[in-house]
Every structure is written in structure tokens, then in C-alpha cells.
PDB file of C-alpha atoms in Angstrom:
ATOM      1  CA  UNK A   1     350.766 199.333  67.455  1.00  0.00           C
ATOM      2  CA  UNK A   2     352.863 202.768  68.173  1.00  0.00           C
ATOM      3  CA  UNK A   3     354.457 204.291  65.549  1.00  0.00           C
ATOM      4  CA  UNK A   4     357.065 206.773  66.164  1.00  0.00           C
ATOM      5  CA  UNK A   5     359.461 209.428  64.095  1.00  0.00           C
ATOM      6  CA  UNK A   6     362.308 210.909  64.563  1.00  0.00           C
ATOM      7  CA  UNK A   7     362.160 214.608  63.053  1.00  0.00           C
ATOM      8  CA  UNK A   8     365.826 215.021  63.525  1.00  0.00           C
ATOM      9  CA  UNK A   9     368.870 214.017  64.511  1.00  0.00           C
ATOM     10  CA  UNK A  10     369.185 214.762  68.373  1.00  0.00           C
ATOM     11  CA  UNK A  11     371.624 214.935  71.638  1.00  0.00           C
ATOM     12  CA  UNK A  12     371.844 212.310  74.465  1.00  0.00           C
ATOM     13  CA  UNK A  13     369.321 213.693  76.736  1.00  0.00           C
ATOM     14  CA  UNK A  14     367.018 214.485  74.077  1.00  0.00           C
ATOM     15  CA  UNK A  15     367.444 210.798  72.911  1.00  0.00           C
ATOM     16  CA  UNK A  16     366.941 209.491  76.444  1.00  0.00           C
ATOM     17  CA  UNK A  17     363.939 212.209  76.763  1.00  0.00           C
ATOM     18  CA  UNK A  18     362.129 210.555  73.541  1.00  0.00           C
ATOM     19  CA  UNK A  19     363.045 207.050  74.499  1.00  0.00           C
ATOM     20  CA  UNK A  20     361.607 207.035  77.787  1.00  0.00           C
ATOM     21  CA  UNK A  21     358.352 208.997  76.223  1.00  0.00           C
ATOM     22  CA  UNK A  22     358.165 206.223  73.820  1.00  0.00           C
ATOM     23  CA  UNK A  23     357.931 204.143  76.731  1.00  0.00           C
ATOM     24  CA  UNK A  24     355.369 205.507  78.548  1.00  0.00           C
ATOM     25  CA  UNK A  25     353.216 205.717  75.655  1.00  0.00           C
ATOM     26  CA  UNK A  26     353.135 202.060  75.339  1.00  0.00           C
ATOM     27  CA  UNK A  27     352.998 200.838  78.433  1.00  0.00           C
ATOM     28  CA  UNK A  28     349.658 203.214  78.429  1.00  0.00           C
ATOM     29  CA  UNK A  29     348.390 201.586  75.174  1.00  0.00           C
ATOM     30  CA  UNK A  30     349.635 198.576  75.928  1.00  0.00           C
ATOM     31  CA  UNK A  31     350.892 198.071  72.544  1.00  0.00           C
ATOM     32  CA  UNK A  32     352.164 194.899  71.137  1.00  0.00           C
ATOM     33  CA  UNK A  33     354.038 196.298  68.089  1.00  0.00           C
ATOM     34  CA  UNK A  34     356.296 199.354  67.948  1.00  0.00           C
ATOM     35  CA  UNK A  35     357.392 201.104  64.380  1.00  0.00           C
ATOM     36  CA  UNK A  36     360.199 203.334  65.009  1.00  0.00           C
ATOM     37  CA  UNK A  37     360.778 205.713  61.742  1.00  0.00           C
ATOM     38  CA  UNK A  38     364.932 206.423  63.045  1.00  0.00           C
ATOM     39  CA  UNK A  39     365.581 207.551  58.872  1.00  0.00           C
ATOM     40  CA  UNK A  40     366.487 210.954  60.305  1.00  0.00           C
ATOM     41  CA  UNK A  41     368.324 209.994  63.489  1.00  0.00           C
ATOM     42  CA  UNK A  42     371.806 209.896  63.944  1.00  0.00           C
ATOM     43  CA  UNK A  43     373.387 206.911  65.361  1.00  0.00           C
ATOM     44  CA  UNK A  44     373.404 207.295  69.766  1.00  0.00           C
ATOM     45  CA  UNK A  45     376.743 207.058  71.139  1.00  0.00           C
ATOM     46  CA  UNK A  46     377.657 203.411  72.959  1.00  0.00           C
ATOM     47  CA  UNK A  47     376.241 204.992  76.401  1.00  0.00           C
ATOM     48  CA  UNK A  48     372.793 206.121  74.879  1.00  0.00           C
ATOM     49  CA  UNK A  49     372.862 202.566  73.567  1.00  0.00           C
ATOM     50  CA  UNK A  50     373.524 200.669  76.298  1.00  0.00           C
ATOM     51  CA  UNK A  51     370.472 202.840  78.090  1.00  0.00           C
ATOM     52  CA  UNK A  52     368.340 202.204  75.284  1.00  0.00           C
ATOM     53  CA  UNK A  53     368.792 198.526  76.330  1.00  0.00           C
ATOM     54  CA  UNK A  54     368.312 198.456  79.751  1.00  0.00           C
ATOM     55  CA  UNK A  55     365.498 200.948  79.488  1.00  0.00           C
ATOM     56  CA  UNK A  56     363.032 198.977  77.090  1.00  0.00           C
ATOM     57  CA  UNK A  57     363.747 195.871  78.873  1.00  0.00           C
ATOM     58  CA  UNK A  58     363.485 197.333  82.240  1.00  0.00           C
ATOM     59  CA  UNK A  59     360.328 199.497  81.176  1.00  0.00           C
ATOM     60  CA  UNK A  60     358.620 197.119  78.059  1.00  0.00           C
ATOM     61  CA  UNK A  61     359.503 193.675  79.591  1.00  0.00           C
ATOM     62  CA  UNK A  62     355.892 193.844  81.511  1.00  0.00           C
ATOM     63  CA  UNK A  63     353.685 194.867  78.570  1.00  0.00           C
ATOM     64  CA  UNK A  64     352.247 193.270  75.831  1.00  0.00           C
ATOM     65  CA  UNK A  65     355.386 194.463  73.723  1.00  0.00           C
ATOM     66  CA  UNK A  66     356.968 192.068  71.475  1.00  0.00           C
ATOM     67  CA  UNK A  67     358.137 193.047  67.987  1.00  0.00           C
ATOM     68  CA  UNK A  68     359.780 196.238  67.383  1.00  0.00           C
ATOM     69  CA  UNK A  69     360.558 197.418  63.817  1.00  0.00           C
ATOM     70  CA  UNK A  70     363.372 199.962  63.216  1.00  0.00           C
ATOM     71  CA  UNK A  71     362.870 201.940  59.456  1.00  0.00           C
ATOM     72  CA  UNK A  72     366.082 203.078  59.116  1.00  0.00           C
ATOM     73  CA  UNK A  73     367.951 205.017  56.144  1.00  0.00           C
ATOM     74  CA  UNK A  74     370.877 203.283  54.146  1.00  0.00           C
ATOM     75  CA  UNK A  75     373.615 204.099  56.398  1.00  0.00           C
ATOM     76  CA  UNK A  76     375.498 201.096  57.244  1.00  0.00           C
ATOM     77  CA  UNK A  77     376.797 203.029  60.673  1.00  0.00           C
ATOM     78  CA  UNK A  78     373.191 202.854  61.622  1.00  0.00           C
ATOM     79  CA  UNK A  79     373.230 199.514  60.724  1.00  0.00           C
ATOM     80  CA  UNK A  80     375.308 198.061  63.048  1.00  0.00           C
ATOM     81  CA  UNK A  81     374.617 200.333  66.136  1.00  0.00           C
ATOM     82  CA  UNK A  82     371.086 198.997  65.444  1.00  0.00           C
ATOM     83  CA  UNK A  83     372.411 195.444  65.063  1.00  0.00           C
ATOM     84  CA  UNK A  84     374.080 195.573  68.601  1.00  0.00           C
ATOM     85  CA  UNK A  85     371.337 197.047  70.303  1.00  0.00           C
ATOM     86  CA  UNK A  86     368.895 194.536  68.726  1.00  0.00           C
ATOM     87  CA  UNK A  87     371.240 191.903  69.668  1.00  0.00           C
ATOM     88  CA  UNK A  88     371.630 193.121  73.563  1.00  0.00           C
ATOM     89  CA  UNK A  89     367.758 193.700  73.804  1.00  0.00           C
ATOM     90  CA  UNK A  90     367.591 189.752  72.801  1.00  0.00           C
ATOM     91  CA  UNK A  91     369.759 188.640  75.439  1.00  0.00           C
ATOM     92  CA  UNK A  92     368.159 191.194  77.826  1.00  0.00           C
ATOM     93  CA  UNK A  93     364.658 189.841  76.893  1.00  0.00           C
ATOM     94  CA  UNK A  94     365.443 186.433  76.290  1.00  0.00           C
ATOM     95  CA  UNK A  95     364.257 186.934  73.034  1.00  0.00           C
ATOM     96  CA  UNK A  96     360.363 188.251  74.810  1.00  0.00           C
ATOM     97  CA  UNK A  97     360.967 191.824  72.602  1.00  0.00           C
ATOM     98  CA  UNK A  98     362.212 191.030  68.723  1.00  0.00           C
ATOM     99  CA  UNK A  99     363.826 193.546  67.043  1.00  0.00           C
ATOM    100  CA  UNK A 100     364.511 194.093  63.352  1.00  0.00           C
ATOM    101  CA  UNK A 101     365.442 196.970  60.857  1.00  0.00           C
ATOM    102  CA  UNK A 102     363.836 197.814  57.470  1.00  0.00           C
ATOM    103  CA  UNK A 103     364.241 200.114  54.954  1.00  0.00           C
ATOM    104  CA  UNK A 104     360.626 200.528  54.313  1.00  0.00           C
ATOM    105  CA  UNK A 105     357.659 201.419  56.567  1.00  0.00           C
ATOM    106  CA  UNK A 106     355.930 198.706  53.994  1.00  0.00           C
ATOM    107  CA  UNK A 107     358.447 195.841  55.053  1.00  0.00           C
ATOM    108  CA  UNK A 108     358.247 196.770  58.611  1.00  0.00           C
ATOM    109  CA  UNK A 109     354.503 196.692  58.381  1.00  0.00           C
ATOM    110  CA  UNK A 110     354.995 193.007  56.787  1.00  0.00           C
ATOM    111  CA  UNK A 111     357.382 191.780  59.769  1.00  0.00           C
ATOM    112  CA  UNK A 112     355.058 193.734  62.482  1.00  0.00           C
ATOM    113  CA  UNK A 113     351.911 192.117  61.630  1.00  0.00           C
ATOM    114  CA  UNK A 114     353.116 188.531  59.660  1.00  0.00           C
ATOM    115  CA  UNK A 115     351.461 186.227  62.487  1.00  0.00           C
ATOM    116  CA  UNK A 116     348.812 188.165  63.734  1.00  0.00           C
ATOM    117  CA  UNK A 117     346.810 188.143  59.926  1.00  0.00           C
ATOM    118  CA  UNK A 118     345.649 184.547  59.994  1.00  0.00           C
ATOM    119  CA  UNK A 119     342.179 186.030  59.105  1.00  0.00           C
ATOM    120  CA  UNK A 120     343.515 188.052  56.169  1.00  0.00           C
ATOM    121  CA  UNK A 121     342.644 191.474  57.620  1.00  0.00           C
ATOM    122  CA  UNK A 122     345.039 193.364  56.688  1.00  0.00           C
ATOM    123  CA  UNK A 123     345.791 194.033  52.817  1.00  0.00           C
ATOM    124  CA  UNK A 124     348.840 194.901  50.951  1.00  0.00           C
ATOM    125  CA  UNK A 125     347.756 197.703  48.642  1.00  0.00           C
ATOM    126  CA  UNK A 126     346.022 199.546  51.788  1.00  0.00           C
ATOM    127  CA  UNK A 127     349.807 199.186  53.796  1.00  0.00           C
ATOM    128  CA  UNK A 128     351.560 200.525  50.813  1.00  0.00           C
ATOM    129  CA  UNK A 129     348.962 203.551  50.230  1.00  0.00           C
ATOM    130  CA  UNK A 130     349.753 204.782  53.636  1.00  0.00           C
ATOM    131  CA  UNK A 131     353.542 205.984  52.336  1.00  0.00           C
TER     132      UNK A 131
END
């Protein structure tokens, strides 16, 4: 799993710059899961989002990548950018990369790793601690 954070909200081309370094660090660690912490981001403009699209599924489609969890704040703006984008990316992927948003890294954590526990690794409490 990858987890990145936003620190701040941030331009287009420092977007872009952080997307496609989010990229490159997964296709590296071949990750399966990705946690994106977007509580301080601002929502990207309809151009950044339509990049965002075409740039996971171009770049991720390849890679082990197939859940991505979005902890965002309670901003329904945010919401709904992140709806469409999660939307696109499933009609982009054929539904290869899920994406949902969460207010909580805890919930995220729960939709990230729901069917890969079948031997009861992971535990709640230890998730939770980790706030």
C-alpha cells in the first residue's frame, strides 16, 4: 500500500507534478492499494481532473493497482469532483482501479484491506492507533 498527503492546497502544475510522482512511486512498489489523505487539497479544476483520469489509467492500468481510497474533509464540493473522477476512472478502467472516498483514514483502511484479511491479520484497535 502507498499512502499519500496533501500538505496543502496547490496549483495545476503542482497537482499534475504530485500526481504523476504518486505514480511513479507505485508503479516502483508495485502497490496494490493507494490511500490518498486530499483533507487539505482544494478541489482541481475540470482540466486537472480530466488528467487525473487519463493519467492513472494510462500510468496504473499495468500494475498491481486496484483500490484507491480518497480521505477527504467534509466539503461536499470535494465530494462531487471526487465522485466524477471516481466515476470516469471506472469507465476508463473498466472497473480494474476502484475508487472510493472516506472521511476517516480508519474507514479507508477498512475498504483498502476488506478482502485481502481472510487470515485475520490485520486488527482494528492497531488501524485506529495509527491516527
Amino acid at each position: 500500500m502507498v499512502l499519500t498527503k496533501w500538505l496543502r492546497a496547490v496549483n495545476s502544475r503542482e497537482y499534475r507534478s504530485g500526481i504523476s510522482y504518486f505514480c511513479r512511486i507505485i508503479r516502483k512498489h508495485s502497490a496494490a492499494s493507494w490511500m490518498v489523505d486530499a483533507t487539505r487539497l482544494c478541489a482541481p479544476p475540470l482540466k486537472d481532473q480530466n488528467w487525473t483520469v487519463n493519467k492513472i489509467s494510462d500510468s496504473l492500468l499495468q500494475t498491481p493497482l486496484n483500490r484507491i481510497a480518497f480521505v477527504t474533509s467534509n466539503d461536499l464540493f470535494i465530494e462531487v469532483v471526487t465522485e466524477k473522477i471516481k466515476e470516469k476512472l471506472h469507465q476508463k478502467t473498466s472497473n480494474q482501479i476502484l475508487m472510493e472516498s472516506f472521511r476517516t483514514y480508519s474507514q479507508a483502511f477498512d475498504w483498502l484491506f476488506a478482502t485481502r484479511d481472510k487470515e485475520g491479520l490485520f486488527r482494528e484497535d492497531v488501524i485506529q492507533g495509527q491516527h
